[in-house]
CSV table of C-alpha atoms in Angstrom, one decimal:
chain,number,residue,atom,x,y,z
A,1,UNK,CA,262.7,-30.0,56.6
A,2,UNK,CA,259.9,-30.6,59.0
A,3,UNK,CA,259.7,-27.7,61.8
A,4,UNK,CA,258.2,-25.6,64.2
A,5,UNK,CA,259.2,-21.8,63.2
A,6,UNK,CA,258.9,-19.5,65.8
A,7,UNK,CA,260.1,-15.3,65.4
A,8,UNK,CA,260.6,-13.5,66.5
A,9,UNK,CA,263.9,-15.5,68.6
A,10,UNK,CA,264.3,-12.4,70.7
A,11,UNK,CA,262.4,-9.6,71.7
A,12,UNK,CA,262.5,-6.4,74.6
A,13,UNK,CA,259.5,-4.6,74.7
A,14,UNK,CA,257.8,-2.1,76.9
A,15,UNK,CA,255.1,-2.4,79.5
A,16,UNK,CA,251.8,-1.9,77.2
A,17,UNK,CA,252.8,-1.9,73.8
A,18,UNK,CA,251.1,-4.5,71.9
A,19,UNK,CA,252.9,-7.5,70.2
A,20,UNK,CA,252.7,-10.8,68.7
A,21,UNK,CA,254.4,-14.0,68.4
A,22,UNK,CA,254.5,-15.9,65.2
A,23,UNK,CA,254.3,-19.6,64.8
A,24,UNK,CA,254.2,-21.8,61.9
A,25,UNK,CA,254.6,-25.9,61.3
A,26,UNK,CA,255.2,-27.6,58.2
A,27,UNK,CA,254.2,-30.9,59.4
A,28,UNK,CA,250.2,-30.8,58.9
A,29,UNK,CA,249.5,-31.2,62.5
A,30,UNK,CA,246.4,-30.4,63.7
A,31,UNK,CA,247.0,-30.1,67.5
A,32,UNK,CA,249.3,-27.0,68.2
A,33,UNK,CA,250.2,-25.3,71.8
A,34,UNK,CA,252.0,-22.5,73.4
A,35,UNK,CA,254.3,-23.2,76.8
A,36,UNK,CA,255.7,-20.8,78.5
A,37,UNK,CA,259.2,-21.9,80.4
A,38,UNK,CA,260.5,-20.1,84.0
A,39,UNK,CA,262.8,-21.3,86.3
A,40,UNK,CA,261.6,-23.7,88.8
A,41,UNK,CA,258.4,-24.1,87.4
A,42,UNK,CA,259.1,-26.3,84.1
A,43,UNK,CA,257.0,-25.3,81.1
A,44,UNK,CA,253.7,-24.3,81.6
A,45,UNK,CA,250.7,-24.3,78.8
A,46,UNK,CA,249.5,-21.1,78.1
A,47,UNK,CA,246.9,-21.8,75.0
A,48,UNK,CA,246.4,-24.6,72.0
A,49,UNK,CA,244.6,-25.7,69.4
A,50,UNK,CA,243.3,-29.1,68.4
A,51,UNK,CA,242.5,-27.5,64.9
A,52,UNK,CA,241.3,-24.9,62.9
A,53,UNK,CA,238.9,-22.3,64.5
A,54,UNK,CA,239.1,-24.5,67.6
A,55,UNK,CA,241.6,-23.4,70.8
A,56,UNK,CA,241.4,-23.8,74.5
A,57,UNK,CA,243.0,-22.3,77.9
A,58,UNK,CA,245.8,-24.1,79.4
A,59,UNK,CA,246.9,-23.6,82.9
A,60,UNK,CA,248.2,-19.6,82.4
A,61,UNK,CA,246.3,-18.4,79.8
A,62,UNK,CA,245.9,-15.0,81.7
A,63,UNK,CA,247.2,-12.0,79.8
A,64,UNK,CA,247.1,-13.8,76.2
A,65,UNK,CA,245.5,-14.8,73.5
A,66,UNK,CA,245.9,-17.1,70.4
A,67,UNK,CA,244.2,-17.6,67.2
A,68,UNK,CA,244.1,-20.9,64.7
A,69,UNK,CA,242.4,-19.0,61.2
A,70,UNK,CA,244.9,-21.8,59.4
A,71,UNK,CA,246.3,-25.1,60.0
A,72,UNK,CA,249.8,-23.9,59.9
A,73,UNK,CA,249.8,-21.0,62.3
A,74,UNK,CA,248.9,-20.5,65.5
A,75,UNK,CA,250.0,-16.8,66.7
A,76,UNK,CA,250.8,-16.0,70.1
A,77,UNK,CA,249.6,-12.4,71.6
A,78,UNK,CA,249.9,-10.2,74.4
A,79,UNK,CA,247.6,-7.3,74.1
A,80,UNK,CA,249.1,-5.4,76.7
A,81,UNK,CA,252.5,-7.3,78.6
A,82,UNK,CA,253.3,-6.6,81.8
A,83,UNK,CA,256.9,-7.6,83.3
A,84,UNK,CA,255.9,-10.9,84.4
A,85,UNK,CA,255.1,-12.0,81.0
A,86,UNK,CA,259.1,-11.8,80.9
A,87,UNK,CA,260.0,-15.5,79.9
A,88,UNK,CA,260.9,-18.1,77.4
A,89,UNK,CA,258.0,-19.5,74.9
A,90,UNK,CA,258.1,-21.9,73.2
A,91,UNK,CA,255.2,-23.2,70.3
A,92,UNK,CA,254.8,-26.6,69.6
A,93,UNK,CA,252.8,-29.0,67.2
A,94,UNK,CA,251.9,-32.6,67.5
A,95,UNK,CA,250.3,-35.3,65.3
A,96,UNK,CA,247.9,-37.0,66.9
A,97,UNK,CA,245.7,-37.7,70.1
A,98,UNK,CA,245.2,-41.4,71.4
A,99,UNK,CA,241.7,-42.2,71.4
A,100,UNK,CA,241.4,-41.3,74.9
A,101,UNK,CA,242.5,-37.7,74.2
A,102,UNK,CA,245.6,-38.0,76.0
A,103,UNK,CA,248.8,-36.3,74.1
A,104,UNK,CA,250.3,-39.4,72.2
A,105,UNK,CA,252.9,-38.1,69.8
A,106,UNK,CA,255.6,-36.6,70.6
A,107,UNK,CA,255.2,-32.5,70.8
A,108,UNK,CA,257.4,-31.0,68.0
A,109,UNK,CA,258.8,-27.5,69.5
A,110,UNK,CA,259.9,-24.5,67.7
A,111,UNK,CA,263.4,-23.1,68.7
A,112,UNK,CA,261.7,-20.6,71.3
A,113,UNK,CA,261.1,-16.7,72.0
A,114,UNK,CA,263.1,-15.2,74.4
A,115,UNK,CA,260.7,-11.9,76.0
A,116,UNK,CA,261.6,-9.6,78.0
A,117,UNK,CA,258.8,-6.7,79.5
A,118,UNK,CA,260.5,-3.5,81.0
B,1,UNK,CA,249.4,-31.0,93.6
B,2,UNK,CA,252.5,-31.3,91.2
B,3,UNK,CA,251.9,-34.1,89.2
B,4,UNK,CA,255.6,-34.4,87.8
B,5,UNK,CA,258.2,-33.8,90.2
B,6,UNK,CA,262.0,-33.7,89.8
B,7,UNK,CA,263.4,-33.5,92.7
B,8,UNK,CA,267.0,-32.9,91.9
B,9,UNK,CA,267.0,-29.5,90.4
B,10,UNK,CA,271.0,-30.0,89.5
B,11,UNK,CA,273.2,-32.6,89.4
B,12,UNK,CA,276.9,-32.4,88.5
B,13,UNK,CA,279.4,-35.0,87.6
B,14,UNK,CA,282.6,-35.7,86.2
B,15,UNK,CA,282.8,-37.3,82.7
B,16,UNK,CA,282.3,-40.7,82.6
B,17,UNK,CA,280.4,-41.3,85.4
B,18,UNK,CA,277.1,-43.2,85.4
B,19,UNK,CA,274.0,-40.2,86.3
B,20,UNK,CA,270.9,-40.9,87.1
B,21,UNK,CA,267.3,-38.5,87.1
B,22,UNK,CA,264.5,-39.4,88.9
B,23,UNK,CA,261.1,-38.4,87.6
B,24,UNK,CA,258.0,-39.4,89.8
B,25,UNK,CA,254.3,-38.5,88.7
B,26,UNK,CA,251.4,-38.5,89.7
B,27,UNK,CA,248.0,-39.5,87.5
B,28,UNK,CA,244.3,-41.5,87.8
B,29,UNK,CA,244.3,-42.2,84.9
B,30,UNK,CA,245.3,-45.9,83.5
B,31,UNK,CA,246.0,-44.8,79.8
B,32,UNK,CA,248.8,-42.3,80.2
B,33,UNK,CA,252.0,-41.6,78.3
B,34,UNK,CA,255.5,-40.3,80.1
B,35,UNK,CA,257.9,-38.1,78.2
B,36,UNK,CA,261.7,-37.2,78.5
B,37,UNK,CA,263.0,-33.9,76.9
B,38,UNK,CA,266.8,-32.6,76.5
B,39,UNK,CA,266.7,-28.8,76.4
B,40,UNK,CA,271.0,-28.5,75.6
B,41,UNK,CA,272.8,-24.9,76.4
B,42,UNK,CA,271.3,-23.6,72.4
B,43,UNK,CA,267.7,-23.9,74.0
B,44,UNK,CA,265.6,-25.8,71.8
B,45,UNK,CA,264.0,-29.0,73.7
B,46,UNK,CA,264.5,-32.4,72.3
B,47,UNK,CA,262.5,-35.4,72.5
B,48,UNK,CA,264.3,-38.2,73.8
B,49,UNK,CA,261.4,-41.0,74.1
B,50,UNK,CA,257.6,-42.1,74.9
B,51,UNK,CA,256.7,-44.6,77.1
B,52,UNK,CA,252.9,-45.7,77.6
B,53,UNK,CA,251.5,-46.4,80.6
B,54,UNK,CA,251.0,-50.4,79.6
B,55,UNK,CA,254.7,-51.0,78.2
B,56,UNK,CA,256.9,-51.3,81.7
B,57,UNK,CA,259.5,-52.7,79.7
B,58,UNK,CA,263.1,-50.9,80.4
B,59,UNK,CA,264.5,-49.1,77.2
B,60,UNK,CA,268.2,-48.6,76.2
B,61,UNK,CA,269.2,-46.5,73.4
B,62,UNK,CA,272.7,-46.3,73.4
B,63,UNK,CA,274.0,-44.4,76.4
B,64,UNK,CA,270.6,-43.6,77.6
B,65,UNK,CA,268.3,-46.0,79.4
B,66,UNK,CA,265.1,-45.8,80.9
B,67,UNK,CA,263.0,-47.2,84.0
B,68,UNK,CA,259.6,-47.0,84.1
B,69,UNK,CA,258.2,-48.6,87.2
B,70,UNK,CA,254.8,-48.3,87.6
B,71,UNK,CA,254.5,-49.3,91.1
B,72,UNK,CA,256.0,-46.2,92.6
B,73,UNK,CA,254.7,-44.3,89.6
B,74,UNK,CA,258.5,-43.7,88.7
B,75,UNK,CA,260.2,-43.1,84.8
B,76,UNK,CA,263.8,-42.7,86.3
B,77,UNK,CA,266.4,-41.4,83.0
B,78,UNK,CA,270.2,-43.2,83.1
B,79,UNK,CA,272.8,-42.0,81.5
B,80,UNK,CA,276.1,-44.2,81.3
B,81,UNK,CA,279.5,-43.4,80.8
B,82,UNK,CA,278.2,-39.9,80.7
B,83,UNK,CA,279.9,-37.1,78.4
B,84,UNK,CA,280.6,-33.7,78.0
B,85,UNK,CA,277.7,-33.2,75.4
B,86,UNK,CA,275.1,-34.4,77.8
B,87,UNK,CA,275.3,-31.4,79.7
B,88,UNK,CA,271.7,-29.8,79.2
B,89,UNK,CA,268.6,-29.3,81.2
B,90,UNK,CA,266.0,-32.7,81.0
B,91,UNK,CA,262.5,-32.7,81.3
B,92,UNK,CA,260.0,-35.4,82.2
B,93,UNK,CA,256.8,-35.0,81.5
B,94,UNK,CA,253.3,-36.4,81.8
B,95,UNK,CA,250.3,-36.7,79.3
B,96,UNK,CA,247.0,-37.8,80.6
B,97,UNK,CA,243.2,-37.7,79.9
B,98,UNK,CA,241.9,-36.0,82.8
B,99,UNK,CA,239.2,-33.5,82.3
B,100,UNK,CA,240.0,-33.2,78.3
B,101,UNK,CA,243.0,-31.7,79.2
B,102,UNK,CA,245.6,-32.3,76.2
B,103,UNK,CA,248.3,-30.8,76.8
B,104,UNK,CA,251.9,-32.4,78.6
B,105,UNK,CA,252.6,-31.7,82.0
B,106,UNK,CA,255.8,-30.9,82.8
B,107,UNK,CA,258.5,-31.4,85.8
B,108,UNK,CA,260.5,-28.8,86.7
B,109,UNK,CA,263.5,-29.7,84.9
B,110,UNK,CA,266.7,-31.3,86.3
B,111,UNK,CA,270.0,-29.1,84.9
B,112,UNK,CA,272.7,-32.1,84.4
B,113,UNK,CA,276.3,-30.8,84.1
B,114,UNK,CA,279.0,-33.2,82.9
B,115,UNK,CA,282.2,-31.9,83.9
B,116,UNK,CA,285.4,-32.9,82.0
Protein backbone atom coordinates (compact mmCIF):
# COMPACT_ATOMS: atom_id res chain seq x y z
CA UNK A 1 0.00 0.00 0.00
CA UNK A 2 1.36 3.38 -0.99
CA UNK A 3 1.97 5.76 2.25
CA UNK A 4 3.47 8.37 4.13
CA UNK A 5 4.61 6.71 7.68
CA UNK A 6 5.01 9.00 10.27
CA UNK A 7 5.95 7.74 14.33
CA UNK A 8 6.04 8.42 16.44
CA UNK A 9 1.69 9.25 16.38
CA UNK A 10 2.10 10.79 19.80
CA UNK A 11 4.63 12.20 21.78
CA UNK A 12 5.04 14.50 25.42
CA UNK A 13 8.38 15.56 25.92
CA UNK A 14 10.25 18.03 28.04
CA UNK A 15 11.62 21.49 27.42
CA UNK A 16 15.32 20.64 26.06
CA UNK A 17 15.44 17.11 25.59
CA UNK A 18 16.38 16.24 22.18
CA UNK A 19 14.05 14.22 19.71
CA UNK A 20 13.21 13.19 16.32
CA UNK A 21 10.47 12.59 14.08
CA UNK A 22 10.53 9.82 11.60
CA UNK A 23 9.15 9.78 8.12
CA UNK A 24 9.18 7.43 5.44
CA UNK A 25 7.21 7.08 1.80
CA UNK A 26 6.94 4.07 -0.25
CA UNK A 27 5.94 5.88 -3.28
CA UNK A 28 9.57 6.98 -4.80
CA UNK A 29 8.87 10.57 -4.61
CA UNK A 30 11.46 12.83 -4.74
CA UNK A 31 9.89 16.01 -3.32
CA UNK A 32 9.16 15.51 0.46
CA UNK A 33 8.00 18.35 3.20
CA UNK A 34 7.21 18.90 6.81
CA UNK A 35 3.98 21.21 7.86
CA UNK A 36 3.27 22.01 10.91
CA UNK A 37 -0.74 22.55 11.72
CA UNK A 38 -2.10 25.23 14.76
CA UNK A 39 -5.29 26.50 15.09
CA UNK A 40 -6.11 29.49 13.12
CA UNK A 41 -3.20 29.49 11.19
CA UNK A 42 -3.70 26.35 8.67
CA UNK A 43 -0.59 24.29 8.08
CA UNK A 44 2.48 25.90 7.87
CA UNK A 45 5.85 24.52 5.99
CA UNK A 46 8.53 24.00 8.20
CA UNK A 47 11.33 22.17 5.86
CA UNK A 48 11.45 19.94 2.44
CA UNK A 49 13.32 18.31 0.14
CA UNK A 50 13.27 18.14 -3.58
CA UNK A 51 15.66 15.11 -3.37
CA UNK A 52 18.44 13.47 -1.99
CA UNK A 53 21.06 15.61 -0.14
CA UNK A 54 19.02 18.59 -1.29
CA UNK A 55 16.47 20.48 1.45
CA UNK A 56 15.31 24.03 1.91
CA UNK A 57 13.54 26.41 4.65
CA UNK A 58 9.88 26.90 4.52
CA UNK A 59 8.15 29.66 6.18
CA UNK A 60 9.03 28.33 10.16
CA UNK A 61 11.89 26.55 9.92
CA UNK A 62 13.17 28.11 13.23
CA UNK A 63 13.95 25.60 15.87
CA UNK A 64 14.29 22.56 13.39
CA UNK A 65 16.04 20.73 11.22
CA UNK A 66 15.68 17.90 8.61
CA UNK A 67 17.84 15.62 6.75
CA UNK A 68 17.27 13.70 3.12
CA UNK A 69 20.58 10.93 3.32
CA UNK A 70 17.87 8.59 1.36
CA UNK A 71 15.00 8.92 -0.98
CA UNK A 72 12.58 7.37 1.47
CA UNK A 73 13.13 9.39 4.59
CA UNK A 74 13.14 12.55 5.49
CA UNK A 75 13.46 12.93 9.53
CA UNK A 76 12.13 15.71 11.30
CA UNK A 77 14.29 17.18 14.51
CA UNK A 78 14.05 19.51 17.24
CA UNK A 79 17.38 19.76 18.88
CA UNK A 80 16.18 21.48 21.83
CA UNK A 81 11.94 22.07 21.85
CA UNK A 82 10.55 24.70 23.53
CA UNK A 83 6.55 24.80 24.35
CA UNK A 84 5.66 26.49 21.26
CA UNK A 85 6.88 23.73 19.21
CA UNK A 86 3.63 22.11 20.88
CA UNK A 87 1.52 21.22 17.64
CA UNK A 88 0.38 18.75 15.06
CA UNK A 89 3.02 17.74 12.15
CA UNK A 90 2.41 16.37 9.53
CA UNK A 91 5.14 14.87 6.68
CA UNK A 92 4.25 14.67 3.30
CA UNK A 93 5.56 13.46 -0.15
CA UNK A 94 4.72 14.40 -3.71
CA UNK A 95 5.47 13.19 -7.29
CA UNK A 96 6.27 15.76 -9.30
CA UNK A 97 6.89 19.56 -9.92
CA UNK A 98 5.32 21.31 -13.16
CA UNK A 99 7.91 22.70 -15.22
CA UNK A 100 7.51 25.94 -13.65
CA UNK A 101 8.33 24.60 -10.22
CA UNK A 102 5.01 25.06 -8.83
CA UNK A 103 3.63 21.94 -6.55
CA UNK A 104 1.58 19.93 -9.21
CA UNK A 105 0.76 16.64 -7.68
CA UNK A 106 -1.14 16.22 -5.14
CA UNK A 107 0.97 16.22 -1.54
CA UNK A 108 0.55 12.59 -0.07
CA UNK A 109 0.46 13.14 3.95
CA UNK A 110 1.39 10.83 6.67
CA UNK A 111 -1.23 10.23 9.42
CA UNK A 112 0.50 13.04 11.68
CA UNK A 113 2.53 13.57 15.11
CA UNK A 114 0.79 14.92 17.77
CA UNK A 115 3.71 16.99 20.18
CA UNK A 116 3.37 18.24 23.06
CA UNK A 117 6.53 20.44 24.92
CA UNK A 118 6.07 20.98 28.79
CA UNK B 1 -0.47 39.26 3.11
CA UNK B 2 -2.55 35.87 3.45
CA UNK B 3 -2.59 34.50 0.24
CA UNK B 4 -5.47 31.85 1.05
CA UNK B 5 -8.05 33.00 3.12
CA UNK B 6 -11.17 31.12 4.56
CA UNK B 7 -13.10 33.34 5.95
CA UNK B 8 -15.67 31.10 7.63
CA UNK B 9 -13.73 29.41 10.30
CA UNK B 10 -17.01 27.16 11.20
CA UNK B 11 -20.02 26.41 9.66
CA UNK B 12 -22.73 24.26 11.02
CA UNK B 13 -25.72 22.67 9.37
CA UNK B 14 -28.36 20.26 9.65
CA UNK B 15 -28.16 17.10 7.46
CA UNK B 16 -29.16 17.46 4.19
CA UNK B 17 -28.68 20.87 3.65
CA UNK B 18 -26.76 22.23 0.62
CA UNK B 19 -23.09 24.00 2.38
CA UNK B 20 -20.97 25.97 0.76
CA UNK B 21 -16.94 27.12 1.58
CA UNK B 22 -15.49 29.95 0.15
CA UNK B 23 -11.80 29.94 -0.54
CA UNK B 24 -10.26 33.20 -2.02
CA UNK B 25 -6.38 33.51 -2.88
CA UNK B 26 -4.23 35.52 -3.78
CA UNK B 27 -1.16 34.95 -6.52
CA UNK B 28 1.00 36.82 -9.58
CA UNK B 29 1.57 34.17 -10.88
CA UNK B 30 -0.45 32.86 -14.15
CA UNK B 31 0.53 29.06 -13.88
CA UNK B 32 -0.86 28.11 -10.47
CA UNK B 33 -2.66 25.11 -9.04
CA UNK B 34 -5.62 25.31 -6.16
CA UNK B 35 -6.09 22.45 -3.79
CA UNK B 36 -8.98 21.20 -1.39
CA UNK B 37 -8.11 18.92 1.61
CA UNK B 38 -10.67 16.98 4.12
CA UNK B 39 -8.89 16.59 7.44
CA UNK B 40 -12.09 14.24 9.12
CA UNK B 41 -12.27 13.94 13.23
CA UNK B 42 -9.25 10.73 12.85
CA UNK B 43 -6.86 13.61 11.59
CA UNK B 44 -5.28 12.55 8.57
CA UNK B 45 -5.84 15.17 5.60
CA UNK B 46 -7.31 14.03 2.37
CA UNK B 47 -7.02 15.21 -0.98
CA UNK B 48 -10.23 15.96 -2.52
CA UNK B 49 -9.03 17.60 -6.07
CA UNK B 50 -6.60 19.91 -8.19
CA UNK B 51 -7.60 22.49 -10.27
CA UNK B 52 -4.95 24.47 -12.57
CA UNK B 53 -5.03 27.81 -13.04
CA UNK B 54 -6.06 27.50 -16.99
CA UNK B 55 -9.03 24.83 -16.46
CA UNK B 56 -12.08 27.21 -15.06
CA UNK B 57 -14.31 24.59 -15.83
CA UNK B 58 -16.71 23.64 -12.71
CA UNK B 59 -16.20 20.01 -11.33
CA UNK B 60 -18.80 17.64 -9.78
CA UNK B 61 -17.88 14.52 -8.19
CA UNK B 62 -20.73 13.13 -6.71
CA UNK B 63 -21.87 15.29 -3.75
CA UNK B 64 -19.09 17.58 -4.03
CA UNK B 65 -18.72 20.31 -6.57
CA UNK B 66 -16.42 22.89 -7.30
CA UNK B 67 -16.13 26.66 -8.58
CA UNK B 68 -13.19 28.05 -9.60
CA UNK B 69 -13.70 31.60 -10.79
CA UNK B 70 -10.80 33.22 -11.81
CA UNK B 71 -12.09 36.61 -11.92
CA UNK B 72 -12.42 37.13 -8.20
CA UNK B 73 -9.63 34.76 -7.71
CA UNK B 74 -12.25 32.40 -6.00
CA UNK B 75 -12.26 28.07 -5.78
CA UNK B 76 -15.53 28.06 -3.67
CA UNK B 77 -16.16 23.96 -2.39
CA UNK B 78 -20.20 22.74 -2.46
CA UNK B 79 -21.41 20.21 -0.83
CA UNK B 80 -25.12 18.95 -1.58
CA UNK B 81 -27.43 17.17 0.32
CA UNK B 82 -24.72 17.22 2.91
CA UNK B 83 -24.32 14.17 5.45
CA UNK B 84 -23.23 13.22 8.70
CA UNK B 85 -19.76 11.93 7.37
CA UNK B 86 -18.87 15.23 5.91
CA UNK B 87 -18.28 16.59 9.15
CA UNK B 88 -14.40 17.42 9.11
CA UNK B 89 -12.15 20.36 8.82
CA UNK B 90 -11.42 21.49 4.79
CA UNK B 91 -8.51 23.05 3.51
CA UNK B 92 -7.89 25.09 0.47
CA UNK B 93 -4.74 25.60 -0.59
CA UNK B 94 -2.50 27.34 -3.11
CA UNK B 95 0.62 26.25 -5.10
CA UNK B 96 2.51 28.78 -6.98
CA UNK B 97 5.98 29.51 -8.53
CA UNK B 98 6.98 32.60 -6.78
CA UNK B 99 10.53 32.89 -5.70
CA UNK B 100 11.22 28.90 -6.08
CA UNK B 101 9.06 28.44 -3.45
CA UNK B 102 7.43 24.74 -3.72
CA UNK B 103 5.64 24.20 -1.23
CA UNK B 104 1.38 24.65 -0.84
CA UNK B 105 0.11 27.43 0.92
CA UNK B 106 -2.51 26.84 3.04
CA UNK B 107 -5.95 28.68 4.29
CA UNK B 108 -6.73 28.50 7.63
CA UNK B 109 -9.13 25.75 7.44
CA UNK B 110 -13.02 25.92 7.60
CA UNK B 111 -14.42 23.19 10.46
CA UNK B 112 -17.82 22.03 8.64
CA UNK B 113 -20.26 20.21 11.10
CA UNK B 114 -23.21 18.33 9.72
CA UNK B 115 -25.66 17.95 12.39
CA UNK B 116 -28.19 14.99 12.17
Amino acid sequence: EAQVTQNPRYLITVTGKKLTVTCSQNMNHEYMSWYRQDPGLGLRQIYYSMNVEVTDKGDVPEGYKVSRKEKRNFPLILESPSPNQTSLYFCASSLSLSRQGALFSPLHFGNGTRLTVT
Amino acid sequence: AQKVTQAQTEISVVEKEDVTLDCVYETRDTTYYLFWYKQPPSGELVFLIRRNSFDEQNEISGRYSWNFQKSTSSFNFTITASQVVDSAVYFCALSEATQGAQKLVFGQGTRLTINP
